[in-house]
Amino acid sequence: MNINIKTPQNSTTAPSAPLIDNFGRHVTYLRVSVTDRCDFRCTYCMSETMKFLPKKEVLSFEELCQIIEIFVERGVNKIRLTGGEPLVRKDIMQLVERISKHLSTGSLNELTLTTNGSQLKRYAKQLVDNGIKRINVSLDTRDSEKFTRITRRGKLEQVLEGIDAADAAGLKIKLNMVAMRDFNEHEITPMITWAHSRGFDLTLIEEMPLGQVSGDRRKRFLSLREVRDNLAKDFTLEKIDHQSGGPARYVRLNETGGRVGFITPMTHNFCESCNRVRLTCTGRLYLCLGRENQMDLRQPLREHGKDGLNKILTQAMSIKPKGHDFDYSRIDPATDRHMSVTGG
Ligand code: SAM
Ligand code: SF4
């Protein structure tokens, strides 16, 4: 179901009105998927034969910046660049530099990104130079054969070098690890110990049924409740209030002193505190990762400029759903959309 509301001619919105949805949630966090393309094809994220968007459908940097500016004027104070792989978009640093101007003015508190790490060696220093302080790097295994298997083409060595470069450049790193039964469940403890020994936080993620991929997601689904119970046998888990602005809930491991986050869309719904929306590289605004509620921003921007968009953003708030609809008891994925379209 696509929900796509047309702009009523007479609706107006103050350019600085905060973005508040029908459930009183204040949207202050925008995730921007700058490309649907990627140099990897992670098996849980994409199919082997992904068809990518024609380049002409993708928003220009100018258009992305205009949209971002309106969000910032309306109270968004955190932006995460994602994808696909954000660092494979051509001239990506030009976009980072332009968005980082909002950091300098103080309108934006944080600009960050989620990356697979493959291009970090090349870009780590420039990210720091543009005001980025912390990044999320996805790493599901530290076994090079398994890494190439899960990413279908990635090289672990390249990613580890990228992580080293990011660390050396002074970026704070959080690792993202999708927990998968019979794939990396026995690597979780060693990965945490390694991450903490390097001073990185680590967040575990439950696999979500987004888009059709090969294999049966239900067979490899690993509940983080189970993972947490197992971790509690080896470590003392102290609940902490740490917030990274996203859906992760954190514990500190007394033995390592480091933090572990749990993103549990499948076993524990965190929608009541959702403060974010997602923009695709073609200008579709998705109000929830797990639902199809979305609005097109590209056409109103092209036809009516910033004024047109302001109205659309106000309307978009009214279709932000109360929560997602993930459920492994159904065979079909929750959405046709792969994670790479809206980003993580
Ligand atoms: N390419 C970048 C990366 O891999 O970090 C950014 C985009 S990727 C879609 C963002 C995050 O989503 C990654 O941490 C990835 O592991 C996660 N992800 C992808 N598909 C997922 C799924 N079906 N369920 C849960 N997490 C998923
Ligand atoms: Fe690419 Fe990230 Fe998806 Fe892997 S998870 S295929 S790296 S977009």
Coordinates of C-alpha atoms and ligand atoms in Angstrom, one line a residue:
M1 CA 0.0 0.0 0.0
N2 CA 1.4 3.3 -1.0
I3 CA 0.1 6.4 0.8
N4 CA 0.8 9.4 -1.3
I5 CA -1.2 12.5 -0.4
K6 CA -1.4 15.4 -2.8
T7 CA -0.7 19.0 -1.5
P8 CA -4.0 20.8 -0.9
Q9 CA -3.8 24.3 -2.5
N10 CA -4.7 26.2 0.6
S11 CA -2.6 24.5 3.3
T12 CA 0.2 26.6 4.8
T13 CA 2.9 25.9 7.3
A14 CA 5.2 28.3 9.1
P15 CA 8.7 27.6 7.8
S16 CA 10.0 26.9 11.3
A17 CA 7.1 24.9 12.7
P18 CA 8.3 21.7 14.5
L19 CA 7.6 18.4 12.9
I20 CA 5.2 16.6 15.3
D21 CA 3.2 13.6 14.3
N22 CA -0.3 12.5 15.3
F23 CA 1.0 10.6 18.3
G24 CA 2.9 13.6 19.7
R25 CA 6.3 12.4 18.6
H26 CA 8.7 15.1 17.6
V27 CA 10.7 14.3 14.5
T28 CA 14.3 15.6 15.0
Y29 CA 16.3 12.9 13.2
L30 CA 16.6 12.5 9.4
R31 CA 18.3 9.6 7.8
V32 CA 19.3 10.2 4.2
S33 CA 20.0 7.4 1.8
V34 CA 22.2 9.1 -0.7
T35 CA 22.4 6.1 -3.1
D36 CA 20.8 2.7 -3.4
R37 CA 24.0 1.4 -4.9
C38 CA 26.6 -0.6 -3.0
D39 CA 29.8 -2.4 -3.5
F40 CA 28.6 -5.3 -1.4
R41 CA 25.4 -7.4 -1.7
C42 CA 24.9 -8.6 1.9
T43 CA 22.6 -11.6 1.8
Y44 CA 20.1 -10.2 4.4
C45 CA 20.0 -6.8 2.7
M46 CA 19.9 -7.4 -1.0
S47 CA 19.2 -10.0 -3.6
E48 CA 22.1 -11.3 -5.7
T49 CA 20.6 -9.6 -8.8
M50 CA 19.6 -6.2 -7.5
K51 CA 18.4 -3.7 -10.0
F52 CA 19.6 -0.2 -9.2
L53 CA 17.9 3.0 -10.0
P54 CA 18.7 4.9 -13.2
K55 CA 21.0 7.7 -12.2
K56 CA 18.6 10.3 -13.6
E57 CA 16.1 9.4 -10.9
V58 CA 18.5 10.2 -8.1
L59 CA 18.3 13.6 -6.5
S60 CA 21.2 16.0 -7.2
F61 CA 23.3 17.2 -4.3
E62 CA 21.6 20.6 -4.8
E63 CA 18.2 19.0 -4.3
L64 CA 19.3 16.9 -1.4
C65 CA 20.7 20.1 0.3
Q66 CA 17.5 22.0 -0.3
I67 CA 15.5 19.2 1.3
I68 CA 17.9 18.9 4.2
E69 CA 17.8 22.7 4.8
I70 CA 14.0 22.6 5.2
F71 CA 14.2 19.7 7.7
V72 CA 16.9 21.6 9.7
E73 CA 14.7 24.7 9.7
R74 CA 11.9 22.6 11.0
G75 CA 13.9 21.3 13.9
V76 CA 15.8 18.3 12.7
N77 CA 19.1 18.4 14.6
K78 CA 20.6 15.1 13.6
I79 CA 21.3 13.7 10.1
R80 CA 22.7 10.3 9.3
L81 CA 23.9 9.6 5.7
T82 CA 23.3 6.0 4.7
G83 CA 22.4 4.0 1.6
G84 CA 23.2 1.6 -0.1
E85 CA 26.8 2.5 0.7
P86 CA 27.0 6.3 1.2
L87 CA 30.7 6.4 0.5
V88 CA 30.4 5.0 -3.0
R89 CA 28.3 7.9 -4.3
K90 CA 30.4 10.0 -6.6
D91 CA 31.9 13.1 -5.0
I92 CA 30.2 12.3 -1.7
M93 CA 32.5 14.6 0.2
Q94 CA 31.0 17.6 -1.6
L95 CA 27.7 16.7 -0.1
V96 CA 29.2 16.1 3.4
E97 CA 30.9 19.4 3.2
R98 CA 27.7 21.2 2.3
I99 CA 25.6 19.6 5.0
S100 CA 28.4 20.2 7.6
K101 CA 27.7 24.0 7.2
H102 CA 24.7 23.4 9.4
L103 CA 27.0 22.1 12.1
S104 CA 29.0 25.3 11.9
T105 CA 25.9 27.4 12.4
G106 CA 24.8 25.3 15.3
S107 CA 21.5 24.4 13.6
L108 CA 22.6 20.7 13.4
N109 CA 23.9 18.9 16.5
E110 CA 25.2 15.9 14.6
L111 CA 26.1 14.7 11.1
T112 CA 27.0 11.1 11.0
L113 CA 26.9 8.1 8.7
T114 CA 26.5 4.3 8.5
T115 CA 29.0 2.6 6.3
N116 CA 30.2 -0.8 5.3
G117 CA 33.7 0.5 5.8
S118 CA 35.1 -0.4 2.4
Q119 CA 35.9 3.2 1.5
L120 CA 36.9 4.5 5.0
K121 CA 40.6 4.3 4.3
R122 CA 40.1 6.9 1.6
Y123 CA 37.7 9.1 3.4
A124 CA 38.2 8.9 7.2
K125 CA 40.2 12.1 7.5
Q126 CA 37.9 14.1 5.3
L127 CA 35.0 13.0 7.4
V128 CA 36.7 14.3 10.5
D129 CA 37.6 17.6 8.7
N130 CA 33.9 18.1 8.0
G131 CA 32.8 17.8 11.6
I132 CA 31.9 14.2 11.7
K133 CA 32.7 12.8 15.1
R134 CA 31.3 9.3 15.1
I135 CA 30.3 6.7 12.6
N136 CA 28.6 3.3 12.5
V137 CA 30.5 0.6 10.7
S138 CA 28.8 -2.7 9.8
L139 CA 30.7 -5.8 10.6
D140 CA 29.0 -9.2 10.9
T141 CA 32.0 -11.4 11.1
R142 CA 35.8 -11.2 11.5
D143 CA 36.4 -14.4 9.5
S144 CA 37.4 -13.4 6.0
E145 CA 35.9 -16.4 4.2
K146 CA 32.5 -15.8 6.0
F147 CA 32.8 -12.1 5.4
T148 CA 33.0 -12.6 1.6
R149 CA 30.2 -15.1 1.8
I150 CA 27.8 -12.8 3.7
T151 CA 28.7 -9.7 1.7
R152 CA 28.9 -11.8 -1.5
R153 CA 31.9 -9.7 -2.7
G154 CA 33.4 -7.8 0.2
K155 CA 37.0 -8.1 1.4
L156 CA 37.4 -8.2 5.2
E157 CA 41.0 -6.9 5.1
Q158 CA 39.8 -3.7 3.3
V159 CA 37.1 -3.1 5.9
L160 CA 39.5 -3.7 8.8
E161 CA 42.0 -1.2 7.2
G162 CA 39.1 1.2 6.9
I163 CA 38.2 0.8 10.6
D164 CA 41.9 1.4 11.5
A165 CA 42.0 4.5 9.4
A166 CA 38.8 5.8 11.0
D167 CA 40.1 5.1 14.4
A168 CA 43.5 6.8 13.7
A169 CA 41.7 9.8 12.3
G170 CA 39.9 10.2 15.6
L171 CA 36.4 9.0 14.6
K172 CA 34.4 7.4 17.4
I173 CA 33.3 4.0 16.0
K174 CA 30.3 1.9 16.7
L175 CA 30.1 -1.5 15.1
N176 CA 26.8 -2.8 13.8
M177 CA 26.4 -6.6 13.8
V178 CA 23.3 -8.4 12.4
A179 CA 22.9 -11.5 14.6
M180 CA 22.2 -14.6 12.5
R181 CA 21.6 -18.1 13.8
D182 CA 24.1 -20.7 12.4
F183 CA 26.2 -17.9 10.9
N184 CA 27.7 -15.6 13.5
E185 CA 26.0 -16.5 16.8
H186 CA 29.2 -17.9 18.2
E187 CA 31.2 -14.9 17.1
I188 CA 29.2 -12.5 19.2
T189 CA 31.2 -12.8 22.3
P190 CA 34.6 -12.6 20.6
M191 CA 33.4 -9.7 18.5
I192 CA 32.3 -7.8 21.6
T193 CA 35.6 -8.5 23.4
W194 CA 37.5 -7.3 20.3
A195 CA 35.4 -4.2 19.8
H196 CA 35.7 -3.2 23.5
S197 CA 39.5 -3.8 23.5
R198 CA 39.6 -1.2 20.6
G199 CA 37.4 1.2 22.4
F200 CA 34.4 0.7 20.1
D201 CA 30.8 0.2 21.1
L202 CA 28.9 -2.6 19.4
T203 CA 25.3 -2.8 18.5
L204 CA 23.6 -6.1 17.7
I205 CA 20.6 -6.0 15.3
E206 CA 17.8 -8.4 14.7
E207 CA 17.3 -9.2 11.0
M208 CA 14.2 -7.5 9.7
P209 CA 12.0 -8.9 6.8
L210 CA 12.6 -6.1 4.4
G211 CA 12.5 -7.1 0.7
Q212 CA 12.9 -10.5 -0.9
V213 CA 16.3 -12.1 -0.4
S214 CA 17.6 -15.5 -1.0
G215 CA 17.2 -18.1 1.8
D216 CA 14.6 -18.2 4.5
R217 CA 15.1 -15.3 6.9
R218 CA 13.0 -17.1 9.5
K219 CA 15.5 -20.0 9.7
R220 CA 18.4 -17.7 10.5
F221 CA 16.5 -15.3 12.8
L222 CA 18.2 -15.0 16.1
S223 CA 16.3 -13.3 18.9
L224 CA 18.4 -10.8 20.8
R225 CA 16.6 -11.9 23.9
E226 CA 18.3 -15.2 23.6
V227 CA 21.6 -13.5 22.8
R228 CA 21.3 -11.3 25.8
D229 CA 20.5 -14.3 28.1
N230 CA 23.6 -16.1 26.8
L231 CA 25.8 -13.0 27.3
A232 CA 24.6 -12.7 30.9
K233 CA 26.2 -16.1 31.5
D234 CA 29.7 -14.7 30.7
F235 CA 29.4 -11.1 31.6
T236 CA 27.8 -8.8 34.1
L237 CA 25.3 -6.7 32.1
E238 CA 24.6 -3.3 33.7
K239 CA 21.6 -1.5 32.2
I240 CA 22.6 2.1 31.4
D241 CA 20.7 5.1 30.1
H242 CA 23.1 5.8 27.3
Q243 CA 21.2 7.1 24.2
S244 CA 22.7 7.4 20.7
G245 CA 19.6 9.0 19.3
G246 CA 18.5 5.7 17.6
P247 CA 16.5 2.7 18.7
A248 CA 19.3 0.8 20.5
R249 CA 19.0 0.0 24.2
Y250 CA 22.4 -0.3 25.9
V251 CA 24.1 -2.3 28.6
R252 CA 27.6 -1.9 29.9
L253 CA 29.7 -5.0 30.4
N254 CA 31.4 -4.7 33.8
E255 CA 34.2 -7.0 32.7
T256 CA 35.2 -5.0 29.6
G257 CA 33.8 -1.5 30.5
G258 CA 32.4 -1.3 27.0
R259 CA 28.8 -0.8 25.8
V260 CA 26.6 -3.2 23.9
G261 CA 23.5 -2.0 22.2
F262 CA 20.5 -4.1 21.2
I263 CA 18.2 -3.2 18.3
T264 CA 15.2 -5.4 18.6
P265 CA 12.5 -4.5 16.1
M266 CA 11.3 -8.1 16.1
T267 CA 11.1 -9.0 19.8
H268 CA 10.6 -5.6 21.4
N269 CA 8.9 -2.8 19.6
F270 CA 10.5 0.6 20.3
C271 CA 8.2 2.7 18.1
E272 CA 6.7 4.8 20.9
S273 CA 9.9 6.9 21.1
C274 CA 10.5 7.0 17.3
N275 CA 11.9 10.4 16.4
R276 CA 13.1 9.8 12.8
V277 CA 12.0 9.7 9.2
R278 CA 13.9 8.5 6.1
L279 CA 14.6 10.1 2.8
T280 CA 15.5 7.9 -0.2
C281 CA 17.9 9.1 -2.9
T282 CA 14.9 9.7 -5.2
G283 CA 13.2 12.0 -2.8
R284 CA 10.7 9.7 -1.2
L285 CA 10.1 10.3 2.5
Y286 CA 9.4 7.1 4.4
L287 CA 7.7 7.7 7.7
C288 CA 8.5 4.3 9.1
L289 CA 11.2 1.7 8.1
G290 CA 8.7 -1.2 8.4
R291 CA 5.7 0.3 6.6
E292 CA 5.0 1.8 3.2
N293 CA 3.7 5.2 4.3
Q294 CA 5.6 7.6 2.2
M295 CA 5.4 10.9 0.4
D296 CA 7.2 12.2 -2.7
L297 CA 9.3 15.3 -2.0
R298 CA 11.0 15.5 -5.4
Q299 CA 8.1 16.7 -7.5
P300 CA 6.8 19.3 -5.0
L301 CA 10.3 20.6 -4.6
R302 CA 10.8 20.9 -8.4
E303 CA 7.4 22.4 -8.9
H304 CA 6.9 24.7 -5.9
G305 CA 10.3 25.1 -4.3
K306 CA 10.7 25.3 -0.5
D307 CA 7.2 26.5 0.1
G308 CA 5.7 23.4 -1.5
L309 CA 7.9 21.2 0.6
N310 CA 7.0 22.8 3.8
K311 CA 3.4 21.9 3.3
I312 CA 4.2 18.4 2.3
L313 CA 6.3 17.9 5.5
T314 CA 3.5 19.0 7.6
Q315 CA 1.1 16.5 5.9
A316 CA 3.7 13.8 6.1
M317 CA 3.6 14.0 9.9
S318 CA -0.1 13.1 9.8
I319 CA 0.7 9.7 8.1
K320 CA 3.6 8.6 10.3
P321 CA 2.2 5.3 11.6
K322 CA 2.1 4.4 15.2
G323 CA 4.5 1.5 14.7
H324 CA 5.9 -1.0 12.3
D325 CA 4.5 -4.3 11.3
F326 CA 7.3 -6.8 11.4
D327 CA 6.2 -10.4 12.0
Y328 CA 8.1 -13.6 11.1
S329 CA 4.9 -15.7 11.3
R330 CA 4.1 -14.3 7.8
I331 CA 5.9 -15.7 4.8
D332 CA 6.0 -12.4 2.8
P333 CA 8.4 -9.7 3.7
A334 CA 6.9 -6.6 5.6
T335 CA 7.8 -4.4 2.6
D336 CA 8.9 -5.0 -1.0
R337 CA 11.6 -2.4 -0.3
H338 CA 15.0 -3.7 0.6
M339 CA 16.9 -2.1 3.5
S340 CA 19.3 -0.6 1.0
V341 CA 16.6 1.7 -0.4
T342 CA 15.9 3.5 2.9
G343 CA 19.1 2.7 4.7
G344 CA 19.8 1.7 8.3
Ligands
SAM1 N1 26.0 0.1 3.5 C1 26.0 0.7 4.8 C2 26.2 -0.4 5.8 O1 26.1 -1.6 5.5 O2 26.5 0.0 7.0 C3 24.7 1.5 5.1 C4 23.4 0.9 4.7 S1 23.0 -0.6 5.5 C5 21.4 -0.9 4.7 C6 22.6 -0.1 7.1 C7 22.5 -1.2 8.2 O3 21.4 -1.9 7.9 C8 23.7 -2.1 8.2 O4 24.2 -2.1 9.5 C9 23.1 -3.4 7.8 O5 23.8 -4.5 8.5 C10 21.7 -3.3 8.3 N2 20.8 -4.1 7.6 C11 20.6 -4.3 6.2 N3 19.6 -5.2 6.0 C12 19.0 -5.5 7.2 C13 17.9 -6.3 7.6 N4 17.2 -6.9 6.7 N5 17.7 -6.4 8.9 C14 18.4 -5.8 9.8 N6 19.5 -5.0 9.5 C15 19.8 -4.8 8.2
SF4_2 FE1 25.4 -2.8 1.1 FE2 25.1 -2.1 3.6 FE3 23.2 -3.5 2.3 FE4 25.5 -4.6 2.9 S1 24.0 -3.9 4.4 S2 24.5 -4.7 0.9 S3 26.9 -3.0 2.7 S4 23.8 -1.4 1.8

